Coordinates of C-alpha atoms in Angstrom, one line a residue:
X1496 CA 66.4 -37.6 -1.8
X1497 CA 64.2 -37.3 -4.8
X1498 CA 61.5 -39.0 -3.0
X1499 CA 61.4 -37.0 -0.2
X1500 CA 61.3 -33.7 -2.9
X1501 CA 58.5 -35.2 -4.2
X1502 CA 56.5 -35.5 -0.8
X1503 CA 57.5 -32.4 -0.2
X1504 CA 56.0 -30.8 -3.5
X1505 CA 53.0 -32.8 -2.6
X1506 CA 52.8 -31.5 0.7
X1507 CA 52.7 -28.2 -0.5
X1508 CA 50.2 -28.7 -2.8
X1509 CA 47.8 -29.3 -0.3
X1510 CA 48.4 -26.8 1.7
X1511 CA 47.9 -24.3 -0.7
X1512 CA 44.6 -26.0 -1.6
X1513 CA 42.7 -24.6 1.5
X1514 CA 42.5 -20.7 0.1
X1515 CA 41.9 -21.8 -3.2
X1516 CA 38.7 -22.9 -2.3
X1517 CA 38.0 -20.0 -0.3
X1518 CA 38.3 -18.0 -2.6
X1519 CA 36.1 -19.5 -4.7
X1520 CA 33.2 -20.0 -2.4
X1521 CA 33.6 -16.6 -1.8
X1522 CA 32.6 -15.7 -5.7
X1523 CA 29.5 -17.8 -5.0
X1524 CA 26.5 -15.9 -6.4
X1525 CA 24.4 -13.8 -4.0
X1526 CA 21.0 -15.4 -4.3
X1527 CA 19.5 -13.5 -1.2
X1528 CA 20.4 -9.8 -1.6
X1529 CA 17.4 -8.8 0.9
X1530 CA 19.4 -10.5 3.4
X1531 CA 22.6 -9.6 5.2
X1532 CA 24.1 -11.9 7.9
X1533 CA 26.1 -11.5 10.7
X1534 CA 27.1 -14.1 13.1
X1535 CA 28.4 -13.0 17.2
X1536 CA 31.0 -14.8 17.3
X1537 CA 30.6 -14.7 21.3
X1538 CA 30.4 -17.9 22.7
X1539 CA 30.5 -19.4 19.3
X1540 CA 33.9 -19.2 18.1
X1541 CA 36.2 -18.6 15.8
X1542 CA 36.5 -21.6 14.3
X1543 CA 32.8 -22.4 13.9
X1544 CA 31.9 -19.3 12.8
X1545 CA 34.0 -19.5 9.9
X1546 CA 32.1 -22.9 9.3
X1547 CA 28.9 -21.1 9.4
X1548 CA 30.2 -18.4 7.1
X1549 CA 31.7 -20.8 4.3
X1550 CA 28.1 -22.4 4.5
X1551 CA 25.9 -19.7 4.4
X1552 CA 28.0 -18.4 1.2
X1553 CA 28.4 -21.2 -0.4
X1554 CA 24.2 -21.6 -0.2
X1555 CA 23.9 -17.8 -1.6
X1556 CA 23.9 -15.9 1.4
X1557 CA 25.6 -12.6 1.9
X1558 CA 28.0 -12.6 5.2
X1559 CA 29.1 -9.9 6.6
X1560 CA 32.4 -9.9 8.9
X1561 CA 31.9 -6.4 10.6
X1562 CA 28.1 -5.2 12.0
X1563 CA 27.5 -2.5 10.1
X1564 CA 23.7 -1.1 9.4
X1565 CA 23.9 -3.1 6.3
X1566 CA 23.3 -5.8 8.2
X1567 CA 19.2 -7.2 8.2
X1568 CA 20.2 -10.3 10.5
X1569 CA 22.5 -10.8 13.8
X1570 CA 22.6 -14.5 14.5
X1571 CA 24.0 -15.8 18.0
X1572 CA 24.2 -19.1 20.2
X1573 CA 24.0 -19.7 23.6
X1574 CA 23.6 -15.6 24.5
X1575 CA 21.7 -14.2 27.4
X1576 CA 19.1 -11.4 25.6
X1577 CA 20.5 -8.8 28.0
X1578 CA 24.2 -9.5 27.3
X1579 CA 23.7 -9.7 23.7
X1580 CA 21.3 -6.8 23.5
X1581 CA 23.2 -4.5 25.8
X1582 CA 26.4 -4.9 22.8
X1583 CA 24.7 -4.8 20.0
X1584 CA 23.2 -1.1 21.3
X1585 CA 26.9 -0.4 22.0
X1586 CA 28.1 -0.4 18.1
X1587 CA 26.0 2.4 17.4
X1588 CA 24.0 1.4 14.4
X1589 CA 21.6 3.8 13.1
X1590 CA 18.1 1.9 13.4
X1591 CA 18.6 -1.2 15.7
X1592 CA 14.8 -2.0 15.9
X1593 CA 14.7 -2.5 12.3
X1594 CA 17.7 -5.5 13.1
X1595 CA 16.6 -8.9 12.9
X1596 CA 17.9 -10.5 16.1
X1597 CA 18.0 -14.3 16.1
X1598 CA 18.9 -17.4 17.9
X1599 CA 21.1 -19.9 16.0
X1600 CA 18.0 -22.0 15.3
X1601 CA 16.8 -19.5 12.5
X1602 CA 20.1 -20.0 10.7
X1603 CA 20.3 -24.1 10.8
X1604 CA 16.8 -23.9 9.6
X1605 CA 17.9 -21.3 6.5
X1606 CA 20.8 -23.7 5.5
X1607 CA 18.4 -27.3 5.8
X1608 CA 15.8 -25.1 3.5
X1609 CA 18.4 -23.5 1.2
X1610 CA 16.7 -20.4 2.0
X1611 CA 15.9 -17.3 4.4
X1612 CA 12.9 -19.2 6.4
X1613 CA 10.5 -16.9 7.7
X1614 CA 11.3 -15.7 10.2
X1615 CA 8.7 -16.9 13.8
X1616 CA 8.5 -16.1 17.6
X1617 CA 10.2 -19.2 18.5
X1618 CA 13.5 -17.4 16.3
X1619 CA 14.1 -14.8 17.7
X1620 CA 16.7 -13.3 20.7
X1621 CA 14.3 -10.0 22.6
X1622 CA 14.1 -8.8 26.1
X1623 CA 11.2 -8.7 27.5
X1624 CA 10.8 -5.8 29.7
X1625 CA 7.2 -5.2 31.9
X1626 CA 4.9 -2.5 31.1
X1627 CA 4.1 -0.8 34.6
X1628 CA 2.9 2.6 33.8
X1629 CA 1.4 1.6 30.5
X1630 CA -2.8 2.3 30.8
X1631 CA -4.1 -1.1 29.3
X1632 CA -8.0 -0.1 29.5
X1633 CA -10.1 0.1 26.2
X1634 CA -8.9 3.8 24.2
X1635 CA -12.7 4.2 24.2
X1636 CA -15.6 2.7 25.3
X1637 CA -16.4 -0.6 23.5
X1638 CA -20.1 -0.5 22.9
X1639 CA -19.5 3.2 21.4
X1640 CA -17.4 1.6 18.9
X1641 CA -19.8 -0.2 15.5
X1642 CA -18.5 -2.6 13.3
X1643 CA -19.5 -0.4 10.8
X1644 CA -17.4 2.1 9.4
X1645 CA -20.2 4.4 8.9
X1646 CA -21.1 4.8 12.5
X1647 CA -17.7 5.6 13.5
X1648 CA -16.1 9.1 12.6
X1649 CA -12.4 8.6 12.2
X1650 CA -9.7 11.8 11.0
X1651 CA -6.7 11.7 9.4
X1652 CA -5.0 11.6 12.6
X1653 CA -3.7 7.7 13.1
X1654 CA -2.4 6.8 16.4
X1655 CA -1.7 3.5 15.2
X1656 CA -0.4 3.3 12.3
X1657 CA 2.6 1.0 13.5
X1658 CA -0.6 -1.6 13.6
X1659 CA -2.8 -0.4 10.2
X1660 CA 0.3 -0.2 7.9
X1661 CA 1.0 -3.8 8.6
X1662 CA -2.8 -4.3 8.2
X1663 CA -3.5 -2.6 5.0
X1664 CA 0.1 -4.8 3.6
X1665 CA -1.3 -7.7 4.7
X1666 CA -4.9 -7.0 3.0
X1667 CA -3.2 -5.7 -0.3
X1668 CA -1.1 -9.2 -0.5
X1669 CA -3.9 -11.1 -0.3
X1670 CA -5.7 -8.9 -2.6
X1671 CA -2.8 -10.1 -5.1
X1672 CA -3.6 -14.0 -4.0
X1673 CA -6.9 -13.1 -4.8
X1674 CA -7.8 -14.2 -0.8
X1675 CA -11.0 -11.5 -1.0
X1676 CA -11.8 -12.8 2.7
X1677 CA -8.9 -12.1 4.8
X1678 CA -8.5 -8.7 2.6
X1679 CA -11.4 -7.7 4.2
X1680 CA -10.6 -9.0 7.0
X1681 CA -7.5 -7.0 7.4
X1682 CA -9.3 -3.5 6.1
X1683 CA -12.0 -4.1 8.7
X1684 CA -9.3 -4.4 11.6
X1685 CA -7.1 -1.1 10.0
X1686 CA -10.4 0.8 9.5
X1687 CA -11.7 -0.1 13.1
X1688 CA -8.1 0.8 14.9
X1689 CA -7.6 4.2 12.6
X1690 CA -10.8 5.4 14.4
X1691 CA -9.4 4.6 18.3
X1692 CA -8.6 8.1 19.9
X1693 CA -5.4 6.9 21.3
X1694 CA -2.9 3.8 20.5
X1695 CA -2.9 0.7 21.8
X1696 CA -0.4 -0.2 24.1
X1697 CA -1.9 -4.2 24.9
X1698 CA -4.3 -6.8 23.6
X1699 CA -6.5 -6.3 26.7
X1700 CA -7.2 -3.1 25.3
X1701 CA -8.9 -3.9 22.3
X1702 CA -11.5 -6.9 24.0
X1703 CA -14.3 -6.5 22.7
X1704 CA -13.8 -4.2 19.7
X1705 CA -15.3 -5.7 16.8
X1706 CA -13.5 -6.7 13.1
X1707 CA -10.5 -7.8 15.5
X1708 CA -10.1 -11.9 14.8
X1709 CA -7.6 -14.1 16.2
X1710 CA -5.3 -13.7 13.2
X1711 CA -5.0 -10.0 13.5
X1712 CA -5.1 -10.1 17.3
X1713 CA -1.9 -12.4 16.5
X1714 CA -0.3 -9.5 14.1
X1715 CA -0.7 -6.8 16.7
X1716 CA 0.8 -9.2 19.8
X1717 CA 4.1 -9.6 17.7
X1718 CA 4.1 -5.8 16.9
X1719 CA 3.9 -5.1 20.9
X1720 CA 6.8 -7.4 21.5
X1721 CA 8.8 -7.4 18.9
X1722 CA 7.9 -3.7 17.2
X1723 CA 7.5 -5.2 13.8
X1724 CA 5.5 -7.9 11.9
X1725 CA 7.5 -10.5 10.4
X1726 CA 5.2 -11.8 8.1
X1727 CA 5.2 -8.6 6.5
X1728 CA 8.7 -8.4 6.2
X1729 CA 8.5 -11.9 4.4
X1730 CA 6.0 -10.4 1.9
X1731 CA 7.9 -7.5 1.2
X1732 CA 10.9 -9.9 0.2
X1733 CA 8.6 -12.0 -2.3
X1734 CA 9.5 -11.8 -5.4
X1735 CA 5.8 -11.8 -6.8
X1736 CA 4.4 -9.3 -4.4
X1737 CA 7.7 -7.2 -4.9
X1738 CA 6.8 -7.6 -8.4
X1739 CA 2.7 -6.9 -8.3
X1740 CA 3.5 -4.5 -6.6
X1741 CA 5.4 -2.6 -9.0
X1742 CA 3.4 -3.6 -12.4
X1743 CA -0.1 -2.1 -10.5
X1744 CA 1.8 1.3 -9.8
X1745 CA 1.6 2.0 -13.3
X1746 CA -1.0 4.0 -14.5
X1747 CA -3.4 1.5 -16.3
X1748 CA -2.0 -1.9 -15.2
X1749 CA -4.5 -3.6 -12.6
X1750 CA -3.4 -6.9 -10.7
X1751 CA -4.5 -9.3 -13.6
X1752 CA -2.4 -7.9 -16.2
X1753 CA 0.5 -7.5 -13.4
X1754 CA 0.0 -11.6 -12.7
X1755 CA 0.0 -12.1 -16.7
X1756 CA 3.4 -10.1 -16.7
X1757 CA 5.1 -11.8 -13.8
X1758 CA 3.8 -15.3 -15.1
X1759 CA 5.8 -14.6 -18.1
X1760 CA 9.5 -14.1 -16.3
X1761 CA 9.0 -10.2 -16.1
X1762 CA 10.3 -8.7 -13.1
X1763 CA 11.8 -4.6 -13.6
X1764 CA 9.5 -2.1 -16.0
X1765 CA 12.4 -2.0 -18.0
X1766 CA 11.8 -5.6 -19.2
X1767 CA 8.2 -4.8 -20.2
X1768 CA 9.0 -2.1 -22.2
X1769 CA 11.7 -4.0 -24.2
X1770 CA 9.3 -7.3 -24.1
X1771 CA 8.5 -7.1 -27.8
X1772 CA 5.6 -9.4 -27.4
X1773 CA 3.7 -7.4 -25.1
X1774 CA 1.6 -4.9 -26.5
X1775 CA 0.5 -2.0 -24.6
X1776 CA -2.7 -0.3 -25.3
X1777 CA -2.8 3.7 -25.1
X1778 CA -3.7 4.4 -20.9
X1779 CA -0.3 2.4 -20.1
X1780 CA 1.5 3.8 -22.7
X1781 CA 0.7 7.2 -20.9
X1782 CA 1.4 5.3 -17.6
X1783 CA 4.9 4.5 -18.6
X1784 CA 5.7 7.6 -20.4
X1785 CA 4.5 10.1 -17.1
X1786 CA 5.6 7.3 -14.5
X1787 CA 8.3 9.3 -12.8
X1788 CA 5.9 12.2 -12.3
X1789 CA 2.6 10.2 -12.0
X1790 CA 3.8 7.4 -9.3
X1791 CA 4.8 10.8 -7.2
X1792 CA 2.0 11.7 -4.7
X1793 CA 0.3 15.3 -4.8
X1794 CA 0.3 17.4 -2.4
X1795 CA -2.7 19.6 -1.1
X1796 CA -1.1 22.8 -2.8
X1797 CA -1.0 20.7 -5.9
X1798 CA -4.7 19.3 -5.7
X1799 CA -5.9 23.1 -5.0
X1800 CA -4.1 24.9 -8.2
X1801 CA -5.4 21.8 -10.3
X1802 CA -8.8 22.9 -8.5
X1803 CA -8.4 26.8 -10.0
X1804 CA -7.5 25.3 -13.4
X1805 CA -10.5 23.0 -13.6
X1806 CA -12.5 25.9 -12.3
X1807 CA -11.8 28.6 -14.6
X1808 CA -11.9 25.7 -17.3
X1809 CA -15.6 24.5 -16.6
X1810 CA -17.1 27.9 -15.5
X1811 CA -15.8 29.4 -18.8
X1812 CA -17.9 26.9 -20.8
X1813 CA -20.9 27.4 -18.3
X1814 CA -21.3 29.5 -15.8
X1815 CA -23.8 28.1 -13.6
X1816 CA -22.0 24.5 -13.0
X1817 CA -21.5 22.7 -9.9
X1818 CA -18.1 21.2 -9.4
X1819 CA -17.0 19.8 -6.4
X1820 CA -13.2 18.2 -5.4
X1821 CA -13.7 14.6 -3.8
X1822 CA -11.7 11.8 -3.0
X1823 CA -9.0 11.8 -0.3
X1824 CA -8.1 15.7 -0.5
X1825 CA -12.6 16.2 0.4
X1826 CA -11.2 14.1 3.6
X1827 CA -8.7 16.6 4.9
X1828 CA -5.3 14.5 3.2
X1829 CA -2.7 15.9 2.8
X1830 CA -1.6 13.9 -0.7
X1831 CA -3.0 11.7 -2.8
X1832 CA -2.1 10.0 -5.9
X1833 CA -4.7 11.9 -8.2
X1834 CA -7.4 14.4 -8.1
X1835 CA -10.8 13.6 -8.2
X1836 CA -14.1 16.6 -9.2
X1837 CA -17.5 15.9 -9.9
X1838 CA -19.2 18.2 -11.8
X1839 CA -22.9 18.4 -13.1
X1840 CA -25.3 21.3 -14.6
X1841 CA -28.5 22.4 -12.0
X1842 CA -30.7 21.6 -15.0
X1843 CA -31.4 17.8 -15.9
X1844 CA -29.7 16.7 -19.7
X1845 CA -27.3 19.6 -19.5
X1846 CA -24.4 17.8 -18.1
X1847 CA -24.2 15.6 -21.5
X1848 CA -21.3 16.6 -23.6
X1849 CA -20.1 19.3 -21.1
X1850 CA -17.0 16.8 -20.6
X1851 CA -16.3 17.0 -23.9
X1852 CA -15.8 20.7 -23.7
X1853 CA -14.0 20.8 -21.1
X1854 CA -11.5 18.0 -22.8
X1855 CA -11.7 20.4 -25.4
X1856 CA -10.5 23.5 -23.5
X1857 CA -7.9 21.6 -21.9
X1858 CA -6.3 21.0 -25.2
X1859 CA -6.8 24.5 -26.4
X1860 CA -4.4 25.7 -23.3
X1861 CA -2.2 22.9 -24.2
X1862 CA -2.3 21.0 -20.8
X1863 CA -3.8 17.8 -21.5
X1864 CA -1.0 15.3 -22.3
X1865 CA -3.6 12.5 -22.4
X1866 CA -7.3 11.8 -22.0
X1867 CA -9.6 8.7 -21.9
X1868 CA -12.9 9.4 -22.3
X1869 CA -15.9 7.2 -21.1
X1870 CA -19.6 8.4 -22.2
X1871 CA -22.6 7.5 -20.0
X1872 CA -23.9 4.3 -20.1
X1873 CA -26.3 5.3 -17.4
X1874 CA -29.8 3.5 -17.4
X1875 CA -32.5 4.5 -14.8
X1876 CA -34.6 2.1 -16.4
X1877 CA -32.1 -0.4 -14.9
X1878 CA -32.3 0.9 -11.4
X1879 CA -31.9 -0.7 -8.6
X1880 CA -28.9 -2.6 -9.0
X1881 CA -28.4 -5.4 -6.2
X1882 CA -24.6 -5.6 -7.2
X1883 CA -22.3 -2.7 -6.3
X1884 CA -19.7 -2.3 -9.2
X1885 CA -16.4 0.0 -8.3
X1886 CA -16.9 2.0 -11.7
X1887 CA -19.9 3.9 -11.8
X1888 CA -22.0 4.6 -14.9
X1889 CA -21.8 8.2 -15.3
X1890 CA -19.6 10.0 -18.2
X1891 CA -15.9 10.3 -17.2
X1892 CA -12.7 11.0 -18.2
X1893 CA -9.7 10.0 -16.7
X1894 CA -6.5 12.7 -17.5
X1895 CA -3.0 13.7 -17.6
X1896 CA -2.4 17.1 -17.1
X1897 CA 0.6 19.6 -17.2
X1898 CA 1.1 21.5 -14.4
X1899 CA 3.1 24.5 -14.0
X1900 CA 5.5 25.3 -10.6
X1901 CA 4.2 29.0 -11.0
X1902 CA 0.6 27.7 -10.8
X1903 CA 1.7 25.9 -7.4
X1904 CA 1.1 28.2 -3.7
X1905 CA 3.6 27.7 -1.0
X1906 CA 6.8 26.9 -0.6
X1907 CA 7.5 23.6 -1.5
X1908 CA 5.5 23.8 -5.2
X1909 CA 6.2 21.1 -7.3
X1910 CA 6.4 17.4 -5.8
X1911 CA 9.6 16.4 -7.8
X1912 CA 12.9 14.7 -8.1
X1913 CA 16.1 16.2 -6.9
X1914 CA 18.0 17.4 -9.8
X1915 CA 14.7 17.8 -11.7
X1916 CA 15.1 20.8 -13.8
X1917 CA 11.8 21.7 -15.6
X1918 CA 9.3 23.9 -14.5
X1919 CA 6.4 21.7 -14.4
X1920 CA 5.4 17.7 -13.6
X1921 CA 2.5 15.6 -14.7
X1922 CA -0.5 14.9 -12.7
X1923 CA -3.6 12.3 -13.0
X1924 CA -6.6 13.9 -12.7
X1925 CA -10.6 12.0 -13.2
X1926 CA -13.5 14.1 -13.8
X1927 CA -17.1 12.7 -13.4
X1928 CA -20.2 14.2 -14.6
X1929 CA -23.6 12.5 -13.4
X1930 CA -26.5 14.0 -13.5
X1931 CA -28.1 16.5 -10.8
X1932 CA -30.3 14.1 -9.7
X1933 CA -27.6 11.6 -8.8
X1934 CA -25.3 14.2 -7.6
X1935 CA -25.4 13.7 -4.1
X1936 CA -24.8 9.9 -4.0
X1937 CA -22.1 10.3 -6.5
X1938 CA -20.5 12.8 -4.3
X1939 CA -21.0 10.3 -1.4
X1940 CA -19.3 7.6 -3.4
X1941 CA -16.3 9.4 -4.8
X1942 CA -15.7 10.9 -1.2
X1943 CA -14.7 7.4 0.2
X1944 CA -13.1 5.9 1.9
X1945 CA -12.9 2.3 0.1
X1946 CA -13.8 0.9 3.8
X1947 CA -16.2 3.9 4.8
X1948 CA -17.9 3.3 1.6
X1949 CA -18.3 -0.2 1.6
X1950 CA -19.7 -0.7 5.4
X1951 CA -22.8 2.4 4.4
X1952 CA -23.6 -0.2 1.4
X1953 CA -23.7 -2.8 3.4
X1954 CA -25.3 -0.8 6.7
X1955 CA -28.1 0.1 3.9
X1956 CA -29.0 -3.3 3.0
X1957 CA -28.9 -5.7 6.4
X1958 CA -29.9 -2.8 8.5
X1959 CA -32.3 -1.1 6.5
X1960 CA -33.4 -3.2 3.7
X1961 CA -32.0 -0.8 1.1
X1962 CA -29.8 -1.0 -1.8
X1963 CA -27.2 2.4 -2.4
X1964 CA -24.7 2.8 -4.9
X1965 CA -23.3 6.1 -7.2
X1966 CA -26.7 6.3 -8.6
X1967 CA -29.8 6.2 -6.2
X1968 CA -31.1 4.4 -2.5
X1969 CA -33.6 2.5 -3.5
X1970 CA -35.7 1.1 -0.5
X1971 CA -36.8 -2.5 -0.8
X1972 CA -39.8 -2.5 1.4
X1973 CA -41.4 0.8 0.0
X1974 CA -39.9 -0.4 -3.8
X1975 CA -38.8 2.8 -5.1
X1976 CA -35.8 5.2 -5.2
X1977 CA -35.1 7.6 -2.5
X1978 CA -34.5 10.9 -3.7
X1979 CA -32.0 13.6 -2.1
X1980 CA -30.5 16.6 -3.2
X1981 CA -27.3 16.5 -0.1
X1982 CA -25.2 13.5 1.4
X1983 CA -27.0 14.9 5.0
X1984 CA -30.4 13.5 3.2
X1985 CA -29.4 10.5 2.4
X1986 CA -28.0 9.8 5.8
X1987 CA -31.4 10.8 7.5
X1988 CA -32.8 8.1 5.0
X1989 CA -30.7 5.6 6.6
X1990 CA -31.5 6.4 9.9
X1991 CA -27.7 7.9 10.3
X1992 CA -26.2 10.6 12.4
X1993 CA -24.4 12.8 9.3
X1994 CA -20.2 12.0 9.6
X1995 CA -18.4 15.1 7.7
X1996 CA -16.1 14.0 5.0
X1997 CA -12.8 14.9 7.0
X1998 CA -14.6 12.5 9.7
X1999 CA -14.7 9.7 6.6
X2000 CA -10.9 8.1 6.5
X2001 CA -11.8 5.1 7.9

């Protein structure tokens, strides 16, 4: 008798040992938080999809046991598309399309790498339905379309932006790897589709458009079939661009610093501030301090009542100066993430020191919450310059103003957070002041677009043997400067039809 109580005690022991271990792969850390599973347990099983469970949390992954839209990945095995399709639309999730649906393959692949493997074609469970009443001819006429940016006029108004956000991510993260050829790459292919009157429904569509290479060609065919770039939504869960991404929003931080930062383990702004070896200089001090307000975009109303302060501010101090607003609100946006003027004095030498005032003033009204200020280092001695550089010579000063909600027309006013009491938010502002005989290609260049801007420099120089930048045109068979008093006559230099600005967001 007692040795059949003790196989019985042992006997129980074991059995109990089964959810003690459950338990405790269920306290497994979450290494993948981007990621949510769920696994159709539909022609799987029970049984093995509790094996699959246990192993994806026991490798990090979260699991989820009811589809819900928390869910970022439905795995299956052995489903038809239609089947499995046809029930997943029945559980009424809010955004299906932005579901990753994939075929068991995807998973085994995860658990042999440890990891969420990107995700490819090959992975993943879609029906493919024909497009019969789809037009798949050219939106426009290919020889009408140039590679250059210049020669094409392009509004705000983006029919396909599904394909130029993907685009414009793709050329940012390999602006982070430093990769300055397929950047460009991608630019070229957004700036090329933003101008298209009409989207793109099919790759035959866009044969023979130019700045469209095989890799982006590849992007676009798996955003027609599958509504969504997946290399993409691997970037967006790497740590490092995640990171980069965040460091460069603040106002002063450019990628190297961001790379220096996330080199040394830092990855929230609340570890840099509370780094104590990192040492800030005064323009990201600013940056942190105004970064709820600051990383906000501004709105057209806001860019216009900035526009009547700067006015009243620079016409008190002289009357007869030209100011102009440029940058993306000159193009018809309807935010941006600052605002840009130019100003200058009709008479040659006058613009000197007129920033300074005007630095001044904005004190006196007790507005300016910070200022950097950048004289001219402006030679014309040293004209032309063969290499473009993206700041410009002229004096400048780059700002932090106060602006009030009563100061703001219409009825949204402020840009700012819900629950966000005070009357009044913080906006970057950059004033430039060349001199009026420069005016007109500074006003070209602080217009933009990046892309717009870039493809007239380079139109100038292989098509018409001439060198342009902020400061002059210089024309390298006649070897001098070209002068011009309005962007239309620098155009007619070039041989170009005049694009308006709102005709520029290429």
């Amino acid at each position: 008798p007692n040795n059949v109580s003790k196989l019985t005690t042992i006997s129980l022991v074991k059995k109990r040992k089964r959810p003690v271990e459950a338990v405790a792969q269920g306290q497994v850390e979450v290494k993948f938080k981007e990621v949510t599973l769920y696994l159709v347990e539909r022609k799987m099983g029970s049984s093995r999809r509790n094996f699959l469970t246990s192993l994806a949390r026991s490798k990090g992954f979260r699991v989820e046991d009811v589809l819900s839209d928390d869910v970022t990945h439905v795995v299956a095995e052995d489903n038809q598309a239609e089947v499995l399709w046809a029930w997943l639309m029945g559980h009424g999730l809010r955004d299906v399309s932005r579901v990753a649906v994939l075929d068991i393959s995807w998973f085994t692949d995860s658990m042999r790498e440890g990891r969420p493997v990107r995700v490819e074609t090959r992975h993943c469970i879609q029906v493919r339905e024909p497009v019969v009443s789809v037009n798949c001819s050219p939106p426009t006429a290919v020889a009408n379309v140039s590679q250059y940016a210049c020669q094409r006029r392009t509004t705000t108004e983006n029919h396909n932006k599904i394909f130029t956000d993907v685009m414009e991510e793709l050329a940012e993260s390999s602006e982070f790897n430093e990769s300055k050829g397929p950047c460009l790459a991608f630019r070229q292919a957004a700036s090329v589709l933003k101008s298209l009157p009409s989207a793109v429904h099919c790759l035959e569509a866009i044969q023979g458009l130019p700045c469209l290479g095989e890799h982006t060609k590849a992007v676009m065919e798996e955003i027609l079939t599958f509504g969504r770039s997946f290399k993409v939504e691997e970037i967006r869960c790497d740590e490092r661009y995640q990171a980069l991404k965040l460091f460069t929003s603040v106002f002063g931080v450019g990628p190297k610093t961001a790379e220096k930062w996330y080199r040394r383990g830092l990855r929230s702004l609340q570890e840099i501030l509370t780094e104590p070896n990192i040492q800030l200089n005064r323009m990201q001090r600013a940056g942190f301090l105004y970064y709820s307000d600051i990383s906000k975009a501004v709105s057209k109303a806001e860019a216009k009542a900035l526009g009547c302060i700067i006015e009243e501010t620079v016409h008190w101090i002289a009357p007869d100066a030209i100011l102009a607003l440029t940058g993306g609100f000159r193009r018809g946006k309807e935010y941006g993430h600052d605002v840009d003027f130019l100003l200058t004095m009709p008479e040659m030498g006058k613009e000197e020191g007129l920033l300074l005032h005007v630095i001044d003033r904005l004190k006196d009204q007790g507005i300016l919450l910070y200022c950097e200020y950048q004289g001219s280092t402006f030679d014309v001695s040293k004209l032309p310059s063969c290499r473009f550089e993206d700041m410009d010579c002229f004096q400048k000063c780059f700002l932090i103003l106060r602006l009030e909600q009563g100061q703001v027309e219409g009825e949204r006013g402020l840009q700012r957070d819900p629950g966000d009491s005070r009357g009044w938010r913080a906006v970057r502002v950059d004033l430039v002041a060349p001199p009026v005989d420069c005016y007109a290609f500074a006003l070209l260049g602080w217009t933009g677009s990046r892309q717009f801007g870039r493809d007239l420099r380079t139109f100038a120089q292989k098509e018409r043997q001439m060198l342009l930048d902020n400061h002059a045109l210089y024309d390298k068979t006649k070897k001098l400067c070209l002068l011009a008093t309005t962007e239309e006559e620098i155009f007619a230099h070039l041989g170009l039809e005049y694009v308006e600005p709102w005709q520029r967001n290429a």
